[in-house]
Amino acid sequence: MPPTRAELDAARGRTLPDVLGPSLDVLFCGINPGLYSAATGHHFARPGNRFWPALHRSGFTPRLLDPGEQELLPSFGLGITNVVGRATAQAAELTPEEFREGGARLARLVAGTRPRVLAVAGVTAYRTAFGQPKAAVGPQETVIGDTAVWVLPNPSGLNAHWTLEGIAGEMRRLRESLR
């Protein structure tokens, strides 16, 4: 059952634990948890979010995973985190300072976990968090230690500029670069 209005309201400000494992190929990074994700405890959980279908269509997973199966990701060399940990109804509720602090936290997390690629799903969030105002979707010149950085389209259903196939295509391009 989907969360109730009361459960969604109670989820405001919560954080979700990162999904991590050893020897990650890609650490996917969302902007911040939405209230639906915080209420369920699963990343990219809101119906209509295209992360899980795009992940499968891109070839990263052999089948479509449900958000409740997020703990399987490390077995595929994948993980999930967020730029900002605080759950909100909309990313617009976050401050530039929270994004910058999130970028610094991500740099520390990446230095400790050493994934091959950090893939930030949201170009505006990446631009603010890492001080890269001209960044575009795709591979970045920035590296964190030995970790390459990619920017992917935000998979939220609210991001009408990108279709599911377009998002999956960018994920596929990232996956193919790992070869």
PDB file of C-alpha atoms in Angstrom, residues 46-170:
ATOM      1  CA  ARG A  46       7.685   7.123  -6.030  1.00  0.00           C
ATOM      2  CA  PRO A  47       5.513   5.603  -8.759  1.00  0.00           C
ATOM      3  CA  GLY A  48       6.371   7.410 -11.969  1.00  0.00           C
ATOM      4  CA  ASN A  49      10.061   7.739 -11.117  1.00  0.00           C
ATOM      5  CA  ARG A  50      11.961   6.255 -14.038  1.00  0.00           C
ATOM      6  CA  PHE A  51      15.192   5.266 -12.289  1.00  0.00           C
ATOM      7  CA  TRP A  52      14.432   1.545 -11.915  1.00  0.00           C
ATOM      8  CA  PRO A  53      12.983   1.040 -15.442  1.00  0.00           C
ATOM      9  CA  ALA A  54      15.890   3.005 -16.987  1.00  0.00           C
ATOM     10  CA  LEU A  55      18.410   1.015 -14.957  1.00  0.00           C
ATOM     11  CA  HIS A  56      16.993  -2.206 -16.394  1.00  0.00           C
ATOM     12  CA  ARG A  57      16.557  -0.944 -19.964  1.00  0.00           C
ATOM     13  CA  SER A  58      20.151   0.289 -19.963  1.00  0.00           C
ATOM     14  CA  GLY A  59      21.403  -3.219 -19.183  1.00  0.00           C
ATOM     15  CA  PHE A  60      22.672  -2.534 -15.661  1.00  0.00           C
ATOM     16  CA  THR A  61      20.247  -5.109 -14.207  1.00  0.00           C
ATOM     17  CA  PRO A  62      19.019  -8.352 -15.793  1.00  0.00           C
ATOM     18  CA  ARG A  63      15.410  -7.597 -14.819  1.00  0.00           C
ATOM     19  CA  LEU A  64      13.311  -4.708 -13.605  1.00  0.00           C
ATOM     20  CA  LEU A  65      13.909  -4.331  -9.885  1.00  0.00           C
ATOM     21  CA  ASP A  66      11.345  -2.953  -7.480  1.00  0.00           C
ATOM     22  CA  PRO A  67      12.583  -0.179  -5.174  1.00  0.00           C
ATOM     23  CA  GLY A  68      12.123  -2.653  -2.294  1.00  0.00           C
ATOM     24  CA  GLU A  69      14.895  -4.741  -3.873  1.00  0.00           C
ATOM     25  CA  GLN A  70      17.492  -1.971  -3.668  1.00  0.00           C
ATOM     26  CA  GLU A  71      19.722  -4.135  -1.466  1.00  0.00           C
ATOM     27  CA  LEU A  72      20.384  -6.336  -4.532  1.00  0.00           C
ATOM     28  CA  LEU A  73      22.214  -3.500  -6.285  1.00  0.00           C
ATOM     29  CA  PRO A  74      25.682  -4.168  -4.828  1.00  0.00           C
ATOM     30  CA  SER A  75      25.540  -7.680  -6.331  1.00  0.00           C
ATOM     31  CA  PHE A  76      25.452  -5.911  -9.721  1.00  0.00           C
ATOM     32  CA  GLY A  77      28.311  -3.559  -8.734  1.00  0.00           C
ATOM     33  CA  LEU A  78      25.899  -0.679  -8.126  1.00  0.00           C
ATOM     34  CA  GLY A  79      25.036   1.579  -5.209  1.00  0.00           C
ATOM     35  CA  ILE A  80      22.814   4.567  -4.410  1.00  0.00           C
ATOM     36  CA  THR A  81      23.257   7.718  -2.376  1.00  0.00           C
ATOM     37  CA  ASN A  82      21.935  11.297  -2.516  1.00  0.00           C
ATOM     38  CA  VAL A  83      23.525  14.713  -2.836  1.00  0.00           C
ATOM     39  CA  VAL A  84      21.407  15.966   0.074  1.00  0.00           C
ATOM     40  CA  GLY A  85      20.135  13.507   2.648  1.00  0.00           C
ATOM     41  CA  ARG A  86      17.111  15.489   3.892  1.00  0.00           C
ATOM     42  CA  ALA A  87      13.744  14.371   2.512  1.00  0.00           C
ATOM     43  CA  THR A  88      11.543  17.092   1.055  1.00  0.00           C
ATOM     44  CA  ALA A  89       8.382  17.302  -1.016  1.00  0.00           C
ATOM     45  CA  GLN A  90      10.366  19.080  -3.770  1.00  0.00           C
ATOM     46  CA  ALA A  91      14.066  19.555  -4.466  1.00  0.00           C
ATOM     47  CA  ALA A  92      13.333  23.302  -4.725  1.00  0.00           C
ATOM     48  CA  GLU A  93      13.092  23.296  -0.904  1.00  0.00           C
ATOM     49  CA  LEU A  94      16.853  22.661  -0.675  1.00  0.00           C
ATOM     50  CA  THR A  95      19.322  25.511  -0.270  1.00  0.00           C
ATOM     51  CA  PRO A  96      22.496  26.079  -2.318  1.00  0.00           C
ATOM     52  CA  GLU A  97      24.443  25.593   0.930  1.00  0.00           C
ATOM     53  CA  GLU A  98      22.881  22.136   1.399  1.00  0.00           C
ATOM     54  CA  PHE A  99      23.974  21.223  -2.135  1.00  0.00           C
ATOM     55  CA  ARG A 100      27.534  22.431  -1.522  1.00  0.00           C
ATOM     56  CA  GLU A 101      27.694  20.530   1.785  1.00  0.00           C
ATOM     57  CA  GLY A 102      26.314  17.501  -0.048  1.00  0.00           C
ATOM     58  CA  GLY A 103      29.020  17.783  -2.702  1.00  0.00           C
ATOM     59  CA  ALA A 104      31.690  17.786   0.015  1.00  0.00           C
ATOM     60  CA  ARG A 105      30.058  14.766   1.692  1.00  0.00           C
ATOM     61  CA  LEU A 106      29.931  12.953  -1.657  1.00  0.00           C
ATOM     62  CA  ALA A 107      33.623  13.611  -2.230  1.00  0.00           C
ATOM     63  CA  ARG A 108      34.387  12.033   1.161  1.00  0.00           C
ATOM     64  CA  LEU A 109      32.059   9.072   0.489  1.00  0.00           C
ATOM     65  CA  VAL A 110      33.616   8.463  -2.923  1.00  0.00           C
ATOM     66  CA  ALA A 111      37.138   8.711  -1.472  1.00  0.00           C
ATOM     67  CA  GLY A 112      36.218   6.033   1.063  1.00  0.00           C
ATOM     68  CA  THR A 113      34.236   3.656  -1.166  1.00  0.00           C
ATOM     69  CA  ARG A 114      36.159   4.228  -4.433  1.00  0.00           C
ATOM     70  CA  PRO A 115      33.501   3.361  -7.035  1.00  0.00           C
ATOM     71  CA  ARG A 116      34.678   3.473 -10.641  1.00  0.00           C
ATOM     72  CA  VAL A 117      32.061   6.133 -11.448  1.00  0.00           C
ATOM     73  CA  LEU A 118      29.901   8.548  -9.470  1.00  0.00           C
ATOM     74  CA  ALA A 119      26.747   9.143 -11.538  1.00  0.00           C
ATOM     75  CA  VAL A 120      24.748  12.165 -10.362  1.00  0.00           C
ATOM     76  CA  ALA A 121      21.139  12.019 -11.568  1.00  0.00           C
ATOM     77  CA  GLY A 122      20.357  15.699 -11.972  1.00  0.00           C
ATOM     78  CA  VAL A 123      22.445  18.263 -13.811  1.00  0.00           C
ATOM     79  CA  THR A 124      21.313  21.272 -11.749  1.00  0.00           C
ATOM     80  CA  ALA A 125      22.111  19.477  -8.498  1.00  0.00           C
ATOM     81  CA  TYR A 126      25.551  18.540  -9.829  1.00  0.00           C
ATOM     82  CA  ARG A 127      26.254  22.088 -11.001  1.00  0.00           C
ATOM     83  CA  THR A 128      25.466  23.511  -7.562  1.00  0.00           C
ATOM     84  CA  ALA A 129      27.044  20.766  -5.449  1.00  0.00           C
ATOM     85  CA  PHE A 130      30.329  20.775  -7.347  1.00  0.00           C
ATOM     86  CA  GLY A 131      30.525  24.397  -8.489  1.00  0.00           C
ATOM     87  CA  GLN A 132      30.346  23.468 -12.188  1.00  0.00           C
ATOM     88  CA  PRO A 133      27.797  25.942 -13.642  1.00  0.00           C
ATOM     89  CA  LYS A 134      28.311  24.841 -17.255  1.00  0.00           C
ATOM     90  CA  ALA A 135      28.123  21.065 -16.702  1.00  0.00           C
ATOM     91  CA  ALA A 136      25.927  19.054 -19.064  1.00  0.00           C
ATOM     92  CA  VAL A 137      24.627  15.498 -19.092  1.00  0.00           C
ATOM     93  CA  GLY A 138      27.404  12.994 -19.782  1.00  0.00           C
ATOM     94  CA  PRO A 139      30.973  12.377 -18.608  1.00  0.00           C
ATOM     95  CA  GLN A 140      32.606  15.217 -16.677  1.00  0.00           C
ATOM     96  CA  GLU A 141      36.194  16.415 -16.664  1.00  0.00           C
ATOM     97  CA  THR A 142      36.055  16.355 -12.870  1.00  0.00           C
ATOM     98  CA  VAL A 143      37.363  13.255 -11.107  1.00  0.00           C
ATOM     99  CA  ILE A 144      37.315  12.455  -7.411  1.00  0.00           C
ATOM    100  CA  GLY A 145      40.505  10.556  -6.702  1.00  0.00           C
ATOM    101  CA  ASP A 146      40.362   7.720  -9.247  1.00  0.00           C
ATOM    102  CA  THR A 147      36.574   7.968  -9.614  1.00  0.00           C
ATOM    103  CA  ALA A 148      35.146   9.322 -12.852  1.00  0.00           C
ATOM    104  CA  VAL A 149      32.062  11.538 -12.645  1.00  0.00           C
ATOM    105  CA  TRP A 150      29.022  11.399 -14.939  1.00  0.00           C
ATOM    106  CA  VAL A 151      25.861  13.446 -14.921  1.00  0.00           C
ATOM    107  CA  LEU A 152      22.639  11.682 -15.833  1.00  0.00           C
ATOM    108  CA  PRO A 153      19.186  13.163 -16.409  1.00  0.00           C
ATOM    109  CA  ASN A 154      16.996  13.383 -13.328  1.00  0.00           C
ATOM    110  CA  PRO A 155      14.678  10.321 -13.568  1.00  0.00           C
ATOM    111  CA  SER A 156      11.789  12.039 -11.764  1.00  0.00           C
ATOM    112  CA  GLY A 157       8.517  11.942 -13.644  1.00  0.00           C
ATOM    113  CA  LEU A 158       8.491  15.733 -13.227  1.00  0.00           C
ATOM    114  CA  ASN A 159      11.484  16.004 -15.597  1.00  0.00           C
ATOM    115  CA  ALA A 160       9.458  16.165 -18.811  1.00  0.00           C
ATOM    116  CA  HIS A 161      12.494  17.101 -20.929  1.00  0.00           C
ATOM    117  CA  TRP A 162      13.697  13.499 -20.795  1.00  0.00           C
ATOM    118  CA  THR A 163      11.783  10.384 -21.825  1.00  0.00           C
ATOM    119  CA  LEU A 164      12.337   6.984 -20.239  1.00  0.00           C
ATOM    120  CA  GLU A 165      14.180   5.885 -23.389  1.00  0.00           C
ATOM    121  CA  GLY A 166      16.378   8.975 -23.275  1.00  0.00           C
ATOM    122  CA  ILE A 167      17.299   8.390 -19.637  1.00  0.00           C
ATOM    123  CA  ALA A 168      17.953   4.699 -20.320  1.00  0.00           C
ATOM    124  CA  GLY A 169      20.100   5.687 -23.308  1.00  0.00           C
ATOM    125  CA  GLU A 170      22.298   7.911 -21.134  1.00  0.00           C
TER     126      GLU A 170
END
